[in-house]
């Protein structure tokens, strides 16, 4: 999967999860890693791009970091 396709797929998946939870629950990084079969460095690099364009914010949950729409 190309980098731009991956970023768009990540955006779509984050938006889908936010709508399902009525904007109350974030998307876990581990979920995205498993969904797109990415390692830690690949997911971090792509999420950093989404963070830099102010699409997402990251918050610490009880057990892990969670991604929310900005």
mmCIF file with all atom_site columns, C-alpha atoms in Angstrom:
data_model
loop_
_atom_site.group_PDB
_atom_site.id
_atom_site.type_symbol
_atom_site.label_atom_id
_atom_site.label_alt_id
_atom_site.label_comp_id
_atom_site.label_asym_id
_atom_site.label_entity_id
_atom_site.label_seq_id
_atom_site.pdbx_PDB_ins_code
_atom_site.Cartn_x
_atom_site.Cartn_y
_atom_site.Cartn_z
_atom_site.occupancy
_atom_site.B_iso_or_equiv
_atom_site.pdbx_formal_charge
_atom_site.auth_seq_id
_atom_site.auth_comp_id
_atom_site.auth_asym_id
_atom_site.auth_atom_id
_atom_site.pdbx_PDB_model_num
ATOM 1  C CA . UNK A 1 1  ? 0.000   0.000  0.000  1.00 0.00 ? 1  UNK A CA 1
ATOM 2  C CA . UNK A 1 2  ? 1.376   3.402  -0.945 1.00 0.00 ? 2  UNK A CA 1
ATOM 3  C CA . UNK A 1 3  ? 1.967   6.002  1.725  1.00 0.00 ? 3  UNK A CA 1
ATOM 4  C CA . UNK A 1 4  ? -0.834  8.331  0.597  1.00 0.00 ? 4  UNK A CA 1
ATOM 5  C CA . UNK A 1 5  ? -3.274  5.428  0.338  1.00 0.00 ? 5  UNK A CA 1
ATOM 6  C CA . UNK A 1 6  ? -2.299  4.311  3.820  1.00 0.00 ? 6  UNK A CA 1
ATOM 7  C CA . UNK A 1 7  ? -2.810  7.779  5.291  1.00 0.00 ? 7  UNK A CA 1
ATOM 8  C CA . UNK A 1 8  ? -6.251  8.018  3.677  1.00 0.00 ? 8  UNK A CA 1
ATOM 9  C CA . UNK A 1 9  ? -7.123  4.533  4.956  1.00 0.00 ? 9  UNK A CA 1
ATOM 10 C CA . UNK A 1 10 ? -6.039  5.545  8.469  1.00 0.00 ? 10 UNK A CA 1
ATOM 11 C CA . UNK A 1 11 ? -8.191  8.685  8.265  1.00 0.00 ? 11 UNK A CA 1
ATOM 12 C CA . UNK A 1 12 ? -11.191 6.647  7.118  1.00 0.00 ? 12 UNK A CA 1
ATOM 13 C CA . UNK A 1 13 ? -10.773 4.081  9.893  1.00 0.00 ? 13 UNK A CA 1
ATOM 14 C CA . UNK A 1 14 ? -10.375 6.744  12.604 1.00 0.00 ? 14 UNK A CA 1
ATOM 15 C CA . UNK A 1 15 ? -13.465 8.591  11.328 1.00 0.00 ? 15 UNK A CA 1
ATOM 16 C CA . UNK A 1 16 ? -15.452 5.337  11.241 1.00 0.00 ? 16 UNK A CA 1
ATOM 17 C CA . UNK A 1 17 ? -14.532 4.466  14.834 1.00 0.00 ? 17 UNK A CA 1
ATOM 18 C CA . UNK A 1 18 ? -15.366 7.964  16.068 1.00 0.00 ? 18 UNK A CA 1
ATOM 19 C CA . UNK A 1 19 ? -18.804 7.834  14.444 1.00 0.00 ? 19 UNK A CA 1
ATOM 20 C CA . UNK A 1 20 ? -19.528 4.384  15.895 1.00 0.00 ? 20 UNK A CA 1
ATOM 21 C CA . UNK A 1 21 ? -18.723 5.591  19.417 1.00 0.00 ? 21 UNK A CA 1
ATOM 22 C CA . UNK A 1 22 ? -20.516 8.929  18.983 1.00 0.00 ? 22 UNK A CA 1
ATOM 23 C CA . UNK A 1 23 ? -17.155 10.709 19.519 1.00 0.00 ? 23 UNK A CA 1
ATOM 24 C CA . UNK A 1 24 ? -16.765 9.247  23.014 1.00 0.00 ? 24 UNK A CA 1
ATOM 25 C CA . UNK A 1 25 ? -14.045 6.638  22.469 1.00 0.00 ? 25 UNK A CA 1
ATOM 26 C CA . UNK A 1 26 ? -10.707 6.919  20.738 1.00 0.00 ? 26 UNK A CA 1
ATOM 27 C CA . UNK A 1 27 ? -9.033  4.489  18.374 1.00 0.00 ? 27 UNK A CA 1
ATOM 28 C CA . UNK A 1 28 ? -6.137  2.527  19.813 1.00 0.00 ? 28 UNK A CA 1
ATOM 29 C CA . UNK A 1 29 ? -2.777  2.437  18.081 1.00 0.00 ? 29 UNK A CA 1
ATOM 30 C CA . UNK A 1 30 ? -2.650  -1.324 18.534 1.00 0.00 ? 30 UNK A CA 1
ATOM 31 C CA . UNK A 1 31 ? -5.976  -1.695 16.707 1.00 0.00 ? 31 UNK A CA 1
ATOM 32 C CA . UNK A 1 32 ? -4.608  0.277  13.755 1.00 0.00 ? 32 UNK A CA 1
ATOM 33 C CA . UNK A 1 33 ? -1.379  -1.749 13.757 1.00 0.00 ? 33 UNK A CA 1
ATOM 34 C CA . UNK A 1 34 ? -3.335  -4.995 13.559 1.00 0.00 ? 34 UNK A CA 1
ATOM 35 C CA . UNK A 1 35 ? -5.896  -3.697 11.051 1.00 0.00 ? 35 UNK A CA 1
ATOM 36 C CA . UNK A 1 36 ? -3.274  -2.495 8.559  1.00 0.00 ? 36 UNK A CA 1
ATOM 37 C CA . UNK A 1 37 ? -0.535  -5.015 9.443  1.00 0.00 ? 37 UNK A CA 1
ATOM 38 C CA . UNK A 1 38 ? 2.009   -2.314 10.332 1.00 0.00 ? 38 UNK A CA 1
ATOM 39 C CA . UNK A 1 39 ? 4.884   -2.327 12.763 1.00 0.00 ? 39 UNK A CA 1
ATOM 40 C CA . UNK A 1 40 ? 5.412   0.310  15.444 1.00 0.00 ? 40 UNK A CA 1
ATOM 41 C CA . UNK A 1 41 ? 7.706   2.532  13.373 1.00 0.00 ? 41 UNK A CA 1
ATOM 42 C CA . UNK A 1 42 ? 5.442   2.535  10.308 1.00 0.00 ? 42 UNK A CA 1
ATOM 43 C CA . UNK A 1 43 ? 2.328   3.421  12.286 1.00 0.00 ? 43 UNK A CA 1
ATOM 44 C CA . UNK A 1 44 ? 4.170   6.086  14.276 1.00 0.00 ? 44 UNK A CA 1
ATOM 45 C CA . UNK A 1 45 ? 5.498   7.740  11.107 1.00 0.00 ? 45 UNK A CA 1
ATOM 46 C CA . UNK A 1 46 ? 2.056   7.877  9.490  1.00 0.00 ? 46 UNK A CA 1
ATOM 47 C CA . UNK A 1 47 ? 0.226   8.998  12.627 1.00 0.00 ? 47 UNK A CA 1
ATOM 48 C CA . UNK A 1 48 ? 2.805   11.766 13.057 1.00 0.00 ? 48 UNK A CA 1
ATOM 49 C CA . UNK A 1 49 ? 1.813   13.077 9.632  1.00 0.00 ? 49 UNK A CA 1
ATOM 50 C CA . UNK A 1 50 ? -1.853  13.099 10.636 1.00 0.00 ? 50 UNK A CA 1
ATOM 51 C CA . UNK A 1 51 ? -0.919  14.848 13.879 1.00 0.00 ? 51 UNK A CA 1
ATOM 52 C CA . UNK A 1 52 ? 1.149   17.461 12.037 1.00 0.00 ? 52 UNK A CA 1
ATOM 53 C CA . UNK A 1 53 ? -1.753  18.289 9.724  1.00 0.00 ? 53 UNK A CA 1
ATOM 54 C CA . UNK A 1 54 ? -3.934  18.671 12.859 1.00 0.00 ? 54 UNK A CA 1
ATOM 55 C CA . UNK A 1 55 ? -6.295  15.835 11.915 1.00 0.00 ? 55 UNK A CA 1
ATOM 56 C CA . UNK A 1 56 ? -5.843  13.894 15.183 1.00 0.00 ? 56 UNK A CA 1
ATOM 57 C CA . UNK A 1 57 ? -4.841  14.309 18.798 1.00 0.00 ? 57 UNK A CA 1
ATOM 58 C CA . UNK A 1 58 ? -3.414  11.600 21.041 1.00 0.00 ? 58 UNK A CA 1
ATOM 59 C CA . UNK A 1 59 ? -4.509  11.086 24.637 1.00 0.00 ? 59 UNK A CA 1
ATOM 60 C CA . UNK A 1 60 ? -3.401  8.638  27.272 1.00 0.00 ? 60 UNK A CA 1
ATOM 61 C CA . UNK A 1 61 ? -6.184  6.191  28.095 1.00 0.00 ? 61 UNK A CA 1
ATOM 62 C CA . UNK A 1 62 ? -6.293  3.869  31.092 1.00 0.00 ? 62 UNK A CA 1
ATOM 63 C CA . UNK A 1 63 ? -4.249  1.158  29.380 1.00 0.00 ? 63 UNK A CA 1
ATOM 64 C CA . UNK A 1 64 ? -2.886  2.692  26.187 1.00 0.00 ? 64 UNK A CA 1
ATOM 65 C CA . UNK A 1 65 ? -2.694  5.758  23.996 1.00 0.00 ? 65 UNK A CA 1
ATOM 66 C CA . UNK A 1 66 ? -5.838  6.607  22.057 1.00 0.00 ? 66 UNK A CA 1
ATOM 67 C CA . UNK A 1 67 ? -6.339  8.623  18.898 1.00 0.00 ? 67 UNK A CA 1
ATOM 68 C CA . UNK A 1 68 ? -9.168  11.147 18.647 1.00 0.00 ? 68 UNK A CA 1
ATOM 69 C CA . UNK A 1 69 ? -10.255 13.547 15.929 1.00 0.00 ? 69 UNK A CA 1
ATOM 70 C CA . UNK A 1 70 ? -9.117  17.088 16.560 1.00 0.00 ? 70 UNK A CA 1
#
